[in-house]
Amino acid sequence: MSETAVEISMFDRIGGEVAVDRLVEAFYDNMDSLPEARTIRAMHGPDLTEIRKVFKRYLTEWTGGPKLYSPEKGHPRLRQRHMPFPIDNAARDAWMACMTKALDETLGDTGERRELEFNIKKLADWMRNTA
């Protein structure tokens, strides 16, 4: 008899669509309210409605959920898509401050939260394009 391990996606482990929606909403609410996020907030338009939807689709797919982003937008090419915006250490740190607070607010102190934050930090580091 063969034993087969079933890999449960991060998407499912954190609570699926409801959790991703709450995380993204908290993230952009933090971007609107945290003083240290002023510079990255200024990189976005006044209305965050559409970017919230796009980020939810991206984060759903990135965490192993349904493919909602790539059928519409193609390969994420995140670094290329963000090249028009100067992303230095300060911008990365401001973005991570919004995300860390959102993770704290929505996922609490869990192993999944720590794993997700670790992977998001790697992604945020990779997005830097300015010294």
mmCIF file of C-alpha atoms in Angstrom:
data_model
loop_
_atom_site.group_PDB
_atom_site.id
_atom_site.type_symbol
_atom_site.label_atom_id
_atom_site.label_comp_id
_atom_site.label_asym_id
_atom_site.label_seq_id
_atom_site.Cartn_x
_atom_site.Cartn_y
_atom_site.Cartn_z
ATOM 1 C CA MET A 1 0.000 0.000 0.000
ATOM 2 C CA SER A 2 1.341 3.417 -0.980
ATOM 3 C CA GLU A 3 1.106 6.468 1.218
ATOM 4 C CA THR A 4 0.692 9.719 -0.654
ATOM 5 C CA ALA A 5 1.156 13.053 1.064
ATOM 6 C CA VAL A 6 -1.366 15.661 0.091
ATOM 7 C CA GLU A 7 0.022 19.184 -0.060
ATOM 8 C CA ILE A 8 -2.448 21.715 1.228
ATOM 9 C CA SER A 9 -1.905 25.109 -0.357
ATOM 10 C CA MET A 10 -1.145 28.223 1.655
ATOM 11 C CA PHE A 11 -4.389 29.600 0.219
ATOM 12 C CA ASP A 12 -6.376 26.834 1.895
ATOM 13 C CA ARG A 13 -4.300 26.844 5.081
ATOM 14 C CA ILE A 14 -4.971 30.544 5.736
ATOM 15 C CA GLY A 15 -8.702 30.294 5.067
ATOM 16 C CA GLY A 16 -9.124 30.684 1.318
ATOM 17 C CA GLU A 17 -10.890 33.521 -0.429
ATOM 18 C CA VAL A 18 -12.282 35.066 2.748
ATOM 19 C CA ALA A 19 -8.816 35.308 4.303
ATOM 20 C CA VAL A 20 -7.216 36.745 1.160
ATOM 21 C CA ASP A 21 -9.999 39.316 0.855
ATOM 22 C CA ARG A 22 -9.578 40.392 4.492
ATOM 23 C CA LEU A 23 -5.781 40.545 4.140
ATOM 24 C CA VAL A 24 -5.888 42.711 1.006
ATOM 25 C CA GLU A 25 -8.546 45.019 2.431
ATOM 26 C CA ALA A 26 -6.495 45.488 5.622
ATOM 27 C CA PHE A 27 -3.319 46.024 3.571
ATOM 28 C CA TYR A 28 -4.804 48.875 1.518
ATOM 29 C CA ASP A 29 -6.568 50.354 4.544
ATOM 30 C CA ASN A 30 -3.137 50.452 6.212
ATOM 31 C CA MET A 31 -1.650 52.074 3.135
ATOM 32 C CA ASP A 32 -4.268 54.806 3.463
ATOM 33 C CA SER A 33 -3.737 55.307 7.196
ATOM 34 C CA LEU A 34 -0.104 54.651 8.149
ATOM 35 C CA PRO A 35 2.060 57.787 8.047
ATOM 36 C CA GLU A 36 5.084 55.750 6.933
ATOM 37 C CA ALA A 37 3.127 54.601 3.875
ATOM 38 C CA ARG A 38 2.646 58.084 2.377
ATOM 39 C CA THR A 39 5.300 57.598 -0.305
ATOM 40 C CA ILE A 40 3.944 54.282 -1.536
ATOM 41 C CA ARG A 41 0.355 55.493 -1.315
ATOM 42 C CA ALA A 42 1.335 58.356 -3.618
ATOM 43 C CA MET A 43 2.402 55.779 -6.243
ATOM 44 C CA HIS A 44 -1.257 54.730 -6.550
ATOM 45 C CA GLY A 45 -4.255 56.559 -7.923
ATOM 46 C CA PRO A 46 -6.806 58.160 -5.621
ATOM 47 C CA ASP A 47 -9.225 55.222 -5.968
ATOM 48 C CA LEU A 48 -7.829 51.862 -4.838
ATOM 49 C CA THR A 49 -10.896 49.832 -5.831
ATOM 50 C CA GLU A 50 -9.416 48.248 -8.956
ATOM 51 C CA ILE A 51 -5.948 47.603 -7.498
ATOM 52 C CA ARG A 52 -7.577 45.870 -4.522
ATOM 53 C CA LYS A 53 -9.317 43.501 -6.948
ATOM 54 C CA VAL A 54 -6.120 42.869 -8.909
ATOM 55 C CA PHE A 55 -4.088 42.212 -5.756
ATOM 56 C CA LYS A 56 -6.745 39.797 -4.461
ATOM 57 C CA ARG A 57 -6.588 37.849 -7.721
ATOM 58 C CA TYR A 58 -2.775 37.857 -7.671
ATOM 59 C CA LEU A 59 -2.470 36.850 -4.009
ATOM 60 C CA THR A 60 -5.063 34.098 -4.457
ATOM 61 C CA GLU A 61 -3.039 32.549 -7.257
ATOM 62 C CA TRP A 62 0.361 33.213 -5.614
ATOM 63 C CA THR A 63 -0.720 31.357 -2.468
ATOM 64 C CA GLY A 64 -1.868 28.331 -4.453
ATOM 65 C CA GLY A 65 -5.538 29.119 -4.879
ATOM 66 C CA PRO A 66 -7.520 29.296 -8.102
ATOM 67 C CA LYS A 67 -5.818 30.871 -11.103
ATOM 68 C CA LEU A 68 -7.611 34.203 -11.150
ATOM 69 C CA TYR A 69 -4.764 36.541 -12.096
ATOM 70 C CA SER A 70 -2.855 34.945 -14.974
ATOM 71 C CA PRO A 71 -5.842 34.197 -17.240
ATOM 72 C CA GLU A 72 -6.637 37.923 -17.204
ATOM 73 C CA LYS A 73 -3.195 39.532 -16.936
ATOM 74 C CA GLY A 74 -0.816 36.830 -18.167
ATOM 75 C CA HIS A 75 2.436 36.053 -16.373
ATOM 76 C CA PRO A 76 2.716 38.333 -13.330
ATOM 77 C CA ARG A 77 6.093 39.850 -14.365
ATOM 78 C CA LEU A 78 5.812 41.797 -11.100
ATOM 79 C CA ARG A 79 9.237 43.395 -11.227
ATOM 80 C CA GLN A 80 8.725 44.527 -14.817
ATOM 81 C CA ARG A 81 5.237 45.882 -14.067
ATOM 82 C CA HIS A 82 6.619 47.898 -11.147
ATOM 83 C CA MET A 83 9.667 49.353 -12.964
ATOM 84 C CA PRO A 84 7.958 52.729 -13.552
ATOM 85 C CA PHE A 85 7.866 53.180 -9.761
ATOM 86 C CA PRO A 86 11.027 53.854 -7.749
ATOM 87 C CA ILE A 87 11.154 51.050 -5.190
ATOM 88 C CA ASP A 88 14.047 51.489 -2.792
ATOM 89 C CA ASN A 89 14.612 50.138 0.712
ATOM 90 C CA ALA A 90 12.327 52.785 2.216
ATOM 91 C CA ALA A 91 9.490 51.964 -0.201
ATOM 92 C CA ARG A 92 9.966 48.250 0.440
ATOM 93 C CA ASP A 93 9.905 48.877 4.198
ATOM 94 C CA ALA A 94 6.754 51.007 3.944
ATOM 95 C CA TRP A 95 5.032 48.339 1.848
ATOM 96 C CA MET A 96 6.065 45.673 4.352
ATOM 97 C CA ALA A 97 4.812 47.796 7.270
ATOM 98 C CA CYS A 98 1.358 47.816 5.658
ATOM 99 C CA MET A 99 1.517 44.093 4.954
ATOM 100 C CA THR A 100 2.873 43.100 8.365
ATOM 101 C CA LYS A 101 0.129 45.060 10.115
ATOM 102 C CA ALA A 102 -2.472 43.478 7.798
ATOM 103 C CA LEU A 103 -1.113 40.009 8.559
ATOM 104 C CA ASP A 104 -1.241 40.767 12.296
ATOM 105 C CA GLU A 105 -4.825 42.005 11.969
ATOM 106 C CA THR A 106 -6.107 39.141 9.856
ATOM 107 C CA LEU A 107 -4.034 36.020 10.494
ATOM 108 C CA GLY A 108 -2.710 36.546 14.017
ATOM 109 C CA ASP A 109 0.243 34.576 15.330
ATOM 110 C CA THR A 110 0.137 31.337 13.385
ATOM 111 C CA GLY A 111 2.687 29.236 11.570
ATOM 112 C CA GLU A 112 0.939 30.011 8.297
ATOM 113 C CA ARG A 113 1.122 33.730 8.997
ATOM 114 C CA ARG A 114 4.869 33.514 9.697
ATOM 115 C CA GLU A 115 5.475 31.421 6.577
ATOM 116 C CA LEU A 116 3.445 33.780 4.416
ATOM 117 C CA GLU A 117 5.239 36.831 5.816
ATOM 118 C CA PHE A 118 8.634 35.203 5.188
ATOM 119 C CA ASN A 119 7.753 34.568 1.537
ATOM 120 C CA ILE A 120 6.214 38.012 1.079
ATOM 121 C CA LYS A 121 9.391 39.617 2.489
ATOM 122 C CA LYS A 122 11.460 37.766 -0.108
ATOM 123 C CA LEU A 123 9.134 39.042 -2.826
ATOM 124 C CA ALA A 124 9.281 42.604 -1.482
ATOM 125 C CA ASP A 125 13.096 42.472 -1.425
ATOM 126 C CA TRP A 126 13.143 41.275 -5.031
ATOM 127 C CA MET A 127 10.926 44.168 -6.146
ATOM 128 C CA ARG A 128 13.533 46.831 -5.284
ATOM 129 C CA ASN A 129 14.721 48.604 -8.417
ATOM 130 C CA THR A 130 16.403 51.744 -7.024
ATOM 131 C CA ALA A 131 19.340 52.156 -4.678
#
